[in-house]
Short mmCIF file of C-alpha atoms in Angstrom, two decimals:
data_model
loop_
_atom_site.label_atom_id
_atom_site.label_comp_id
_atom_site.label_asym_id
_atom_site.label_seq_id
_atom_site.Cartn_x
_atom_site.Cartn_y
_atom_site.Cartn_z
CA MET A 6 -7.10 6.23 9.45
CA PHE A 7 -4.30 4.85 7.33
CA ARG A 8 -5.31 6.79 4.27
CA ASN A 9 -3.89 9.71 6.25
CA VAL A 10 -0.50 8.26 7.05
CA LEU A 11 2.82 8.80 5.36
CA LEU A 12 4.05 5.35 4.51
CA ALA A 13 7.79 5.01 3.92
CA LEU A 14 9.10 1.87 2.28
CA LEU A 15 12.70 1.56 3.38
CA GLY A 16 15.46 -0.88 2.67
CA PHE A 17 15.19 -0.67 -1.12
CA SER A 18 18.02 0.89 -3.11
CA LEU A 19 16.86 3.27 -5.80
CA ALA A 20 18.43 1.67 -8.83
CA THR A 21 19.78 3.99 -11.45
CA GLY A 22 17.86 4.46 -14.66
CA ALA A 23 17.84 6.72 -17.68
CA LEU A 24 16.04 9.97 -17.13
CA ALA A 25 13.12 10.32 -19.48
CA ASP A 26 13.67 13.20 -21.88
CA GLU A 27 12.33 16.50 -20.65
CA LEU A 28 9.90 18.29 -22.91
CA GLU A 29 11.72 21.51 -23.77
CA VAL A 30 9.85 24.73 -24.43
CA GLU A 31 10.52 24.49 -28.16
CA THR A 32 9.72 20.77 -28.49
CA THR A 33 7.17 20.02 -31.22
CA TRP A 34 5.22 16.94 -32.17
CA ALA A 35 7.18 16.65 -35.43
CA SER A 36 10.53 16.67 -33.60
CA LEU A 37 9.39 13.96 -31.20
CA ARG A 38 8.16 11.72 -34.02
CA ALA A 39 11.38 12.24 -35.96
CA ALA A 40 13.28 10.92 -32.95
CA GLY A 41 11.04 7.84 -32.70
CA SER A 42 9.47 9.09 -29.48
CA SER A 43 6.18 10.24 -28.11
CA PHE A 44 5.19 11.70 -24.75
CA VAL A 45 3.08 10.81 -21.75
CA PHE A 46 1.56 13.08 -19.13
CA GLY A 47 -0.63 12.92 -16.05
CA ARG A 48 -0.46 13.56 -12.34
CA LEU A 49 0.55 11.70 -9.17
CA GLU A 50 -1.16 12.35 -5.87
CA GLY A 51 -1.71 10.74 -2.50
CA HIS A 52 1.56 8.91 -1.96
CA PHE A 53 4.65 10.83 -0.91
CA ASP A 54 2.60 14.02 -0.79
CA GLY A 55 3.67 16.86 1.48
CA PRO A 56 6.69 19.15 1.85
CA ASP A 57 8.82 16.48 3.56
CA TYR A 58 9.05 14.44 0.35
CA ARG A 59 11.37 15.61 -2.43
CA GLY A 60 12.29 14.36 -5.86
CA ARG A 61 9.17 12.31 -6.55
CA LYS A 62 9.51 10.08 -9.61
CA LEU A 63 7.78 7.35 -11.56
CA ARG A 64 10.06 4.52 -12.64
CA VAL A 65 9.07 2.64 -15.80
CA ARG A 66 10.72 -0.11 -17.86
CA HIS A 67 10.64 -0.79 -21.61
CA GLU A 68 9.38 -4.35 -22.05
CA LYS A 69 11.64 -5.24 -25.02
CA THR A 70 14.88 -3.44 -24.17
CA ASN A 71 14.49 -3.71 -20.36
CA GLU A 72 15.80 -0.15 -20.15
CA GLU A 73 14.44 1.73 -17.16
CA HIS A 74 13.36 5.35 -17.43
CA VAL A 75 12.66 7.80 -14.63
CA ILE A 76 9.86 10.35 -15.03
CA ASP A 77 10.15 13.40 -12.80
CA VAL A 78 7.07 14.57 -10.91
CA ASP A 79 6.88 18.27 -10.13
CA GLN A 80 7.06 19.30 -6.51
CA GLY A 81 3.92 21.40 -6.65
CA LEU A 82 0.71 19.79 -7.84
CA GLY A 83 2.34 16.52 -8.84
CA TYR A 84 2.09 16.83 -12.64
CA PHE A 85 4.47 14.83 -14.80
CA ARG A 86 5.25 14.88 -18.53
CA ALA A 87 8.07 13.16 -20.39
CA ALA A 88 9.22 11.99 -23.80
CA LEU A 89 9.77 8.23 -24.14
CA PRO A 90 10.91 5.98 -26.99
CA THR A 91 8.04 4.03 -28.50
CA GLY A 92 7.15 0.65 -27.05
CA THR A 93 5.27 -0.93 -24.15
CA TYR A 94 6.27 0.05 -20.63
CA GLU A 95 5.78 -1.46 -17.20
CA ILE A 96 5.10 0.77 -14.21
CA LEU A 97 7.74 -0.32 -11.69
CA ALA A 98 7.68 2.04 -8.74
CA ILE A 99 6.95 5.38 -7.18
CA GLU A 100 10.07 6.89 -5.64
CA ALA A 101 10.83 9.83 -3.39
CA VAL A 102 13.30 11.12 -0.82
CA TYR A 103 12.13 11.77 2.73
CA VAL A 104 13.71 14.77 4.47
CA ALA A 105 13.09 14.96 8.23
CA PRO A 106 11.26 18.24 9.02
CA MET A 107 13.64 19.53 11.68
CA ARG A 108 14.90 23.02 12.34
CA PRO A 109 17.72 23.67 12.02
CA MET A 110 18.36 21.14 9.28
CA LYS A 111 21.06 18.60 10.15
CA PRO A 112 21.60 16.55 6.97
CA GLU A 113 24.93 15.23 8.26
CA ARG A 114 23.17 13.68 11.25
CA TYR A 115 19.77 12.91 9.78
CA PRO A 116 20.46 12.44 6.05
CA PRO A 117 17.55 12.13 3.62
CA VAL A 118 16.13 8.63 3.18
CA LYS A 119 15.58 7.22 -0.29
CA GLN A 120 12.25 5.47 -0.58
CA ARG A 121 10.64 3.28 -3.15
CA TYR A 122 7.13 1.93 -3.30
CA ALA A 123 7.24 -1.01 -5.71
CA ILE A 124 4.03 -1.50 -7.65
CA LYS A 125 2.92 -5.12 -7.68
CA PRO A 126 -0.15 -6.52 -9.44
CA ALA A 127 -2.80 -8.26 -7.42
CA ALA A 128 -2.87 -12.05 -7.60
CA GLY A 129 -4.00 -13.13 -11.05
CA ASP A 130 -3.71 -9.65 -12.55
CA GLU A 131 -1.32 -8.56 -15.25
CA PHE A 132 1.50 -6.16 -14.47
CA PRO A 133 0.32 -2.58 -15.18
CA THR A 134 1.62 -1.50 -18.60
CA PHE A 135 1.02 1.28 -21.10
CA PRO A 136 1.89 1.74 -24.80
CA VAL A 137 3.88 4.66 -26.21
CA VAL A 138 3.20 5.19 -29.93
CA THR A 139 4.09 7.85 -32.50
CA GLU A 140 0.47 8.28 -33.61
CA MET A 141 -0.58 10.23 -30.52
CA PRO A 142 0.55 11.23 -27.01
CA LEU A 143 -0.82 9.41 -24.01
CA TYR A 144 -2.64 10.69 -20.95
CA LEU A 145 -2.01 8.14 -18.20
CA GLY A 146 -4.55 9.63 -15.84
CA THR A 147 -4.19 10.98 -12.34
CA ILE A 148 -2.58 8.19 -10.36
CA ARG A 149 -3.97 8.33 -6.83
CA SER A 150 -2.21 6.13 -4.30
CA SER A 151 -3.11 5.33 -0.72
CA VAL A 152 -3.05 2.51 1.77
CA GLY A 153 -6.03 0.34 1.02
CA ARG A 154 -8.23 -1.31 3.60
CA SER A 155 -11.11 -3.65 3.04
CA GLY A 156 -13.18 -4.02 6.18
CA ILE A 157 -10.93 -5.19 9.02
CA VAL A 158 -8.18 -6.33 6.63
CA TYR A 159 -5.45 -4.00 5.41
CA GLU A 160 -4.47 -4.91 1.89
CA GLY A 161 -1.45 -2.76 1.13
CA HIS A 162 -1.24 -0.02 -1.44
CA GLU A 163 -4.32 0.93 -3.36
CA LEU A 164 -3.93 2.62 -6.73
CA GLU A 165 -6.78 4.11 -8.67
CA ILE A 166 -6.76 6.12 -11.86
CA ILE A 167 -8.85 9.27 -11.90
CA ASP A 168 -9.83 10.93 -15.17
CA GLU A 169 -8.82 14.57 -14.71
CA PHE A 170 -7.82 15.05 -18.33
CA GLY A 171 -9.04 18.65 -18.54
CA GLU A 172 -6.82 19.86 -15.71
CA ALA A 173 -3.78 17.89 -16.93
CA TRP A 174 -4.19 19.12 -20.52
CA GLN A 175 -4.53 22.70 -19.35
CA HIS A 176 -1.31 22.28 -17.40
CA MET A 177 0.37 21.02 -20.59
CA ARG A 178 -0.83 24.15 -22.38
CA SER A 179 0.84 26.33 -19.77
CA THR A 180 4.14 24.42 -19.57
CA ASN A 181 4.62 23.37 -23.22
CA PRO A 182 2.50 25.70 -25.37
CA ARG A 183 4.51 25.10 -28.56
CA LEU A 184 4.06 21.35 -28.31
CA VAL A 185 0.33 21.67 -27.75
CA GLU A 186 0.03 24.10 -30.66
CA SER A 187 1.83 21.66 -32.96
CA LEU A 188 -0.58 18.90 -31.97
CA VAL A 189 -3.56 21.12 -32.74
CA GLU A 190 -2.04 22.14 -36.08
CA GLU A 191 -1.63 18.48 -37.08
CA GLY A 192 -5.05 17.47 -35.77
CA VAL A 193 -3.61 15.04 -33.22
CA ALA A 194 -5.50 14.48 -29.97
CA PRO A 195 -4.06 12.74 -26.88
CA GLU A 196 -5.55 9.39 -26.00
CA ARG A 197 -6.79 8.68 -22.51
CA TYR A 198 -5.22 5.40 -21.44
CA PHE A 199 -5.80 3.82 -18.07
CA PHE A 200 -3.47 0.97 -17.13
CA LEU A 201 -5.62 0.36 -14.06
CA LYS A 202 -9.40 0.33 -13.93
CA PRO A 203 -10.73 3.90 -13.79
CA THR A 204 -13.28 4.87 -11.20
CA SER A 205 -16.76 5.74 -12.36
CA GLY A 206 -19.94 7.03 -10.83
CA THR A 207 -22.56 4.53 -9.67
CA PRO A 208 -26.01 4.90 -11.24
CA ALA A 209 -28.70 5.96 -8.77
CA LEU A 210 -30.69 2.73 -9.16
CA GLU A 211 -27.64 0.54 -8.61
CA ALA A 212 -26.65 2.62 -5.59
CA ALA A 213 -30.09 2.10 -4.09
CA LEU A 214 -29.84 -1.67 -4.55
CA ASP A 215 -26.33 -1.85 -3.09
CA GLU A 216 -27.02 0.49 -0.20
CA PRO A 217 -27.56 -2.18 2.52
CA ILE A 218 -24.25 -3.88 1.68
CA ASP A 219 -22.38 -0.59 1.37
CA ARG A 220 -23.71 0.59 4.70
CA ALA A 221 -22.62 -2.65 6.37
CA ARG A 222 -19.14 -2.32 4.89
CA ASN A 223 -18.92 1.24 6.18
CA TYR A 224 -19.96 0.13 9.66
CA ILE A 225 -17.24 -2.54 9.64
CA ALA A 226 -14.60 -0.13 8.35
CA GLU A 227 -15.51 2.27 11.19
CA GLY A 228 -15.31 -0.49 13.80
CA LYS A 229 -19.08 -0.45 14.43
CA PHE A 230 -19.36 -4.21 14.32
CA ARG A 231 -22.57 -4.66 16.31
CA GLN A 232 -24.33 -2.04 14.22
CA ALA A 233 -23.22 -3.93 11.10
CA ILE A 234 -24.59 -7.22 12.48
CA ALA A 235 -27.89 -5.68 13.51
CA TRP A 236 -28.24 -3.89 10.18
CA LEU A 237 -27.52 -6.99 8.07
CA GLN A 238 -29.85 -9.16 10.11
CA THR A 239 -32.75 -6.83 9.28
CA GLN A 240 -32.16 -7.13 5.53
CA LEU A 241 -33.59 -9.74 3.19
CA PRO A 242 -31.15 -10.88 0.46
CA THR A 243 -32.87 -11.73 -2.82
CA THR A 244 -30.21 -13.80 -4.62
CA ASP A 245 -27.66 -16.48 -3.74
CA ASP A 246 -24.82 -14.02 -4.37
CA GLU A 247 -26.39 -11.46 -2.03
CA ARG A 248 -26.99 -14.14 0.59
CA SER A 249 -23.31 -15.17 0.43
CA THR A 250 -22.15 -11.55 0.68
CA PHE A 251 -24.42 -10.94 3.67
CA ARG A 252 -23.05 -14.00 5.50
CA LEU A 253 -19.49 -12.99 4.71
CA LEU A 254 -20.03 -9.49 6.13
CA ILE A 255 -21.83 -10.85 9.19
CA GLY A 256 -18.93 -13.24 9.78
CA GLU A 257 -16.44 -10.41 9.41
CA ALA A 258 -18.41 -8.27 11.85
CA PHE A 259 -18.54 -11.15 14.37
CA LEU A 260 -14.77 -11.50 13.99
CA GLY A 261 -14.27 -7.78 14.59
CA ASP A 262 -16.54 -8.00 17.63
CA ARG A 263 -14.49 -10.96 18.97
CA GLN A 264 -17.41 -13.36 18.73
CA TYR A 265 -15.16 -16.02 17.25
CA PRO A 266 -17.42 -19.12 17.29
CA ALA A 267 -20.15 -17.13 15.52
CA ALA A 268 -17.63 -15.83 12.99
CA ILE A 269 -16.37 -19.37 12.32
CA ARG A 270 -19.94 -20.57 11.75
CA GLU A 271 -20.83 -17.83 9.26
CA LEU A 272 -17.53 -17.82 7.35
CA GLY A 273 -17.50 -21.61 7.17
CA GLU A 274 -20.94 -21.55 5.53
CA VAL A 275 -19.67 -19.03 2.96
CA LEU A 276 -16.75 -21.32 2.06
CA LEU A 277 -19.00 -24.35 1.77
CA GLY A 278 -20.99 -22.53 -0.90
CA ASP A 279 -18.00 -20.85 -2.54
CA PRO A 280 -14.73 -22.72 -1.91
CA GLU A 281 -12.75 -20.11 -3.91
CA ASN A 282 -13.80 -17.16 -1.78
CA TRP A 283 -10.28 -16.29 -0.62
CA ARG A 284 -11.45 -13.40 1.53
CA ALA A 285 -13.68 -15.75 3.51
CA LEU A 286 -10.74 -18.15 3.79
CA ARG A 287 -8.49 -15.40 5.19
CA LEU A 288 -11.09 -14.27 7.70
CA LEU A 289 -11.87 -17.85 8.75
CA ALA A 290 -8.16 -18.50 9.34
CA ARG A 291 -8.02 -15.41 11.54
CA ALA A 292 -11.15 -16.45 13.43
CA HIS A 293 -9.72 -19.89 14.23
CA ALA A 294 -6.40 -18.36 15.28
CA GLN A 295 -8.14 -15.85 17.54
CA ASN A 296 -10.24 -18.64 19.02
CA GLY A 297 -7.12 -20.63 19.90
CA ASN A 298 -7.63 -23.32 17.27
CA ALA A 299 -3.96 -23.35 16.22
CA ALA A 300 -4.06 -26.46 14.03
CA ASP A 301 -7.16 -25.30 12.13
CA ALA A 302 -5.67 -21.83 11.66
CA VAL A 303 -2.39 -23.16 10.25
CA GLY A 304 -4.24 -25.50 7.90
CA LEU A 305 -6.37 -22.66 6.57
CA TYR A 306 -3.36 -20.37 6.17
CA ARG A 307 -1.60 -23.12 4.23
CA ALA A 308 -4.64 -23.31 1.95
CA LEU A 309 -4.54 -19.53 1.54
CA ALA A 310 -0.81 -19.61 0.71
CA GLY A 311 -1.50 -22.27 -1.93
CA ALA A 312 -4.37 -20.30 -3.44
CA VAL A 313 -2.67 -16.90 -3.31
CA PRO A 314 1.07 -17.46 -3.82
CA GLY A 315 3.20 -14.93 -1.99
CA ASP A 316 0.44 -13.92 0.41
CA ALA A 317 2.36 -12.14 3.15
CA GLU A 318 -0.08 -12.75 6.00
CA ALA A 319 -0.31 -16.48 5.32
CA SER A 320 3.46 -16.86 5.01
CA LEU A 321 4.03 -14.80 8.15
CA HIS A 322 1.64 -16.92 10.22
CA ILE A 323 3.10 -20.18 8.88
CA GLY A 324 6.58 -18.89 9.72
CA TYR A 325 5.56 -18.09 13.28
CA HIS A 326 4.04 -21.58 13.57
CA HIS A 327 7.40 -23.12 12.64
CA ALA A 328 9.23 -20.73 14.99
CA LEU A 329 7.04 -21.83 17.91
CA ALA A 330 8.03 -25.42 17.10
CA GLY A 331 11.72 -24.46 16.96
CA GLU A 332 11.93 -25.25 13.22
CA ALA A 333 14.33 -22.48 12.18
CA ALA A 334 14.89 -23.49 8.55
CA LEU A 335 11.18 -23.88 7.78
CA ALA A 336 10.42 -20.60 9.55
CA ALA A 337 13.10 -18.75 7.54
CA ALA A 338 11.70 -20.12 4.26
CA ALA A 339 8.20 -18.95 5.16
CA PHE A 340 9.43 -15.51 6.20
CA ASP A 341 11.43 -15.21 2.98
CA SER A 342 8.19 -15.86 1.10
CA ALA A 343 6.36 -13.24 3.18
CA PHE A 344 8.80 -10.54 2.07
CA GLU A 345 8.86 -11.42 -1.63
CA ALA A 346 5.76 -9.50 -2.67
CA ASN A 347 3.50 -6.82 -1.17
CA PHE A 348 4.32 -6.90 2.52
CA ASP A 349 4.08 -3.21 3.40
CA TYR A 350 0.52 -3.65 4.65
CA LEU A 351 1.95 -5.69 7.52
CA LEU A 352 2.72 -2.31 9.06
CA HIS A 353 -0.97 -1.67 9.50
CA ASP A 354 -2.29 -4.88 10.93
CA LEU A 355 -1.22 -6.19 14.33
CA MET A 356 -3.24 -9.39 14.15
CA PRO A 357 -0.60 -11.66 12.51
CA TYR A 358 1.93 -10.70 15.19
CA ALA A 359 -0.47 -10.91 18.10
CA LEU A 360 -1.70 -14.37 17.12
CA ALA A 361 1.80 -15.80 17.10
CA LEU A 362 2.66 -14.42 20.53
CA ARG A 363 -0.47 -15.70 22.27
CA ALA A 364 0.76 -19.27 22.44
CA ASP A 365 1.34 -20.46 26.00
CA ASP A 366 4.85 -21.69 25.22
CA ALA A 367 5.94 -18.54 23.33
CA ARG A 368 9.24 -17.05 24.51
CA TYR A 369 9.64 -13.73 22.74
CA GLU A 370 12.81 -11.64 22.68
CA PRO A 371 12.62 -8.16 21.09
CA PRO A 372 15.12 -6.91 18.50
CA GLU A 373 18.22 -5.14 19.74
CA ALA A 374 20.07 -2.26 18.07
CA ILE A 375 23.71 -3.24 17.72
CA SER A 376 25.36 -0.54 15.57
CA GLY A 377 24.85 2.54 13.46
CA VAL A 378 22.59 4.18 16.00
CA VAL A 379 22.03 7.93 15.60
CA LYS A 380 21.14 9.44 18.93
CA PRO A 381 17.71 11.07 19.07
CA PRO A 382 17.52 14.83 19.69
CA SER A 383 17.99 15.92 23.28
CA THR A 384 14.87 18.11 23.06
CA MET A 385 12.52 15.18 22.49
CA ARG A 386 9.48 15.48 24.71
CA SER A 387 7.95 12.66 26.65
CA ARG A 388 5.44 10.77 24.55
CA ARG A 389 2.99 10.88 27.44
CA GLY A 390 0.10 12.98 26.19
CA SER A 391 1.66 13.57 22.76
CA SER A 392 -0.02 12.62 19.52
CA GLY A 393 0.94 10.39 16.64
CA GLY A 394 4.03 8.30 16.25
CA PHE A 395 5.60 5.80 13.92
CA ALA A 396 6.09 2.10 13.33
CA ILE A 397 8.89 0.11 11.73
CA LEU A 398 8.90 -3.41 10.35
CA ILE A 399 12.11 -5.38 11.04
CA ASP A 400 12.47 -8.62 9.12
CA HIS A 401 13.87 -11.95 10.35
CA GLN A 402 17.36 -10.88 9.32
CA GLY A 403 17.29 -7.71 11.42
CA ARG A 404 16.75 -5.33 8.48
CA VAL A 405 14.35 -2.40 8.63
CA VAL A 406 12.26 -3.02 5.52
CA ALA A 407 9.32 -0.66 5.99
CA ALA A 408 8.17 2.22 8.17
CA HIS A 409 5.44 4.77 8.45
CA LEU A 410 4.97 8.07 10.19
CA THR A 411 1.52 9.41 11.03
CA ARG A 412 0.60 12.92 9.99
CA ALA A 413 -0.32 13.67 13.59
CA ALA A 414 3.19 12.89 14.78
CA GLU A 415 4.77 15.68 16.77
CA SER A 416 8.13 17.23 15.99
CA TRP A 417 10.18 14.60 17.85
CA ALA A 418 8.91 11.64 15.83
CA PRO A 419 10.68 12.25 12.48
CA ALA A 420 14.08 12.58 14.15
CA VAL A 421 13.60 9.43 16.21
CA LEU A 422 12.37 7.57 13.13
CA MET A 423 15.50 8.62 11.26
CA SER A 424 17.59 7.38 14.16
CA VAL A 425 15.89 4.00 14.32
CA ILE A 426 15.89 3.15 10.62
CA ARG A 427 19.63 3.80 10.37
CA ALA A 428 20.45 1.33 13.12
CA LYS A 429 21.36 -2.32 12.60
CA PHE A 430 19.43 -4.84 14.66
CA THR A 431 19.62 -8.35 15.88
CA PRO A 432 16.30 -9.87 14.81
CA ALA A 433 13.56 -10.58 17.30
CA GLN A 434 13.31 -14.21 18.38
CA LEU A 435 10.48 -16.59 19.12
CA ASN A 436 11.59 -19.69 21.02
CA GLY A 437 15.13 -18.98 19.85
CA VAL A 438 14.19 -18.67 16.15
CA PRO A 439 14.70 -15.30 14.34
CA ILE A 440 11.37 -13.74 13.35
CA PRO A 441 10.04 -10.49 11.85
CA CYS A 442 8.55 -7.99 14.27
CA LEU A 443 6.73 -4.68 14.35
CA VAL A 444 8.10 -1.89 16.58
CA ILE A 445 5.71 0.95 17.43
CA LEU A 446 6.57 4.19 19.18
CA GLY A 447 3.93 6.79 19.87
CA ALA A 448 0.69 7.56 21.60
CA GLU A 449 -2.36 5.34 21.68
CA ASP A 450 -3.85 6.67 18.44
CA ILE A 451 -1.22 4.90 16.33
CA LEU A 452 -1.98 1.63 18.09
CA GLU A 453 -5.68 2.08 17.38
CA GLN A 454 -4.90 2.64 13.71
CA THR A 455 -2.92 -0.59 13.44
CA GLN A 456 -5.53 -2.90 14.92
#
């Protein structure tokens, strides 16, 4: 699934920033404190992993001075360590450079692509920050990144912090023994600091109580919608909260199984009891759209956009609604909103695009490459019978703003991807209005992963 894809966020320039000070072999705790600095360490894994990604970095920004610092991540196991001036820092982005895995290398034809995954807080959450103080160094944790999915809805990047302090501290001992010795001599211990909620084990009793809900969620995530419905209908919820969760999951399973009237009934009941259940609102909007209730769907998406400002799916659907009506200015404003925040997950969910194009009066024109095209390699095999592929997201201005390449992609795919993302496009059009679109090239497995 999409936890196994290489997601490339393209179209962002990697802004320059001061390199965080490297911890030299002879660096000591006393010398860092004398300079008004401290150090942070941890590990990055999951995102931009693999030999095709070089120069991984964490970009952070000092809250008071606004100075940006770049922390290098080693190319091996992903450990990082760096000295930083004291203060509070925001985590801005994870950066890397993608190098197409072709032999022989042709950097003049397929130059490396700079990539940046901007970290955005969820709606209502604070921006992830961490303090750097002279009293002690800071262990940030192992930052694990992946593409998150909740049931049938892809929700963009998912970050979790894993406590692997022992391994990270042992790595510090091997790379900076003098620094570690000086900390021990002064009786200073690093502090574990998690700027995102750390994962923790679930007690056995709690796991037993949650097991029916967890099993239903797993069924839905695996596309086993009828099993989820049958399983939930055999359970007996004991509280109002459980009853609401059961109805929400049953509605989601009905939606996945294309039983739209049943999904509308269940999800509507959830919203009646809990009007601020935004997940139910999103799913109900999808159910109405899939059922052909265009006016109801747009109204619900407008409610979602009001409740969750910057929601990409809601803005995208509203923009398509205006495009179908030939309202170019209103469509452009909605699409601008869709691309302001976390929109990368739109690579992994075909539903917003499919809904817009199902209208009877929809006249769709695909994007067209107009310049800057790098020809694909002459040895590219037919994609018939091949595995994997890639997808690119082209916005309403014709810019490639995001792309991903599946791990199963065969040798031709990286070169073709490099060719496509370096082209300039006329945007796709819906009833003569420029719109964003998703372009997919590859075998059927990539299509299955995006639905």
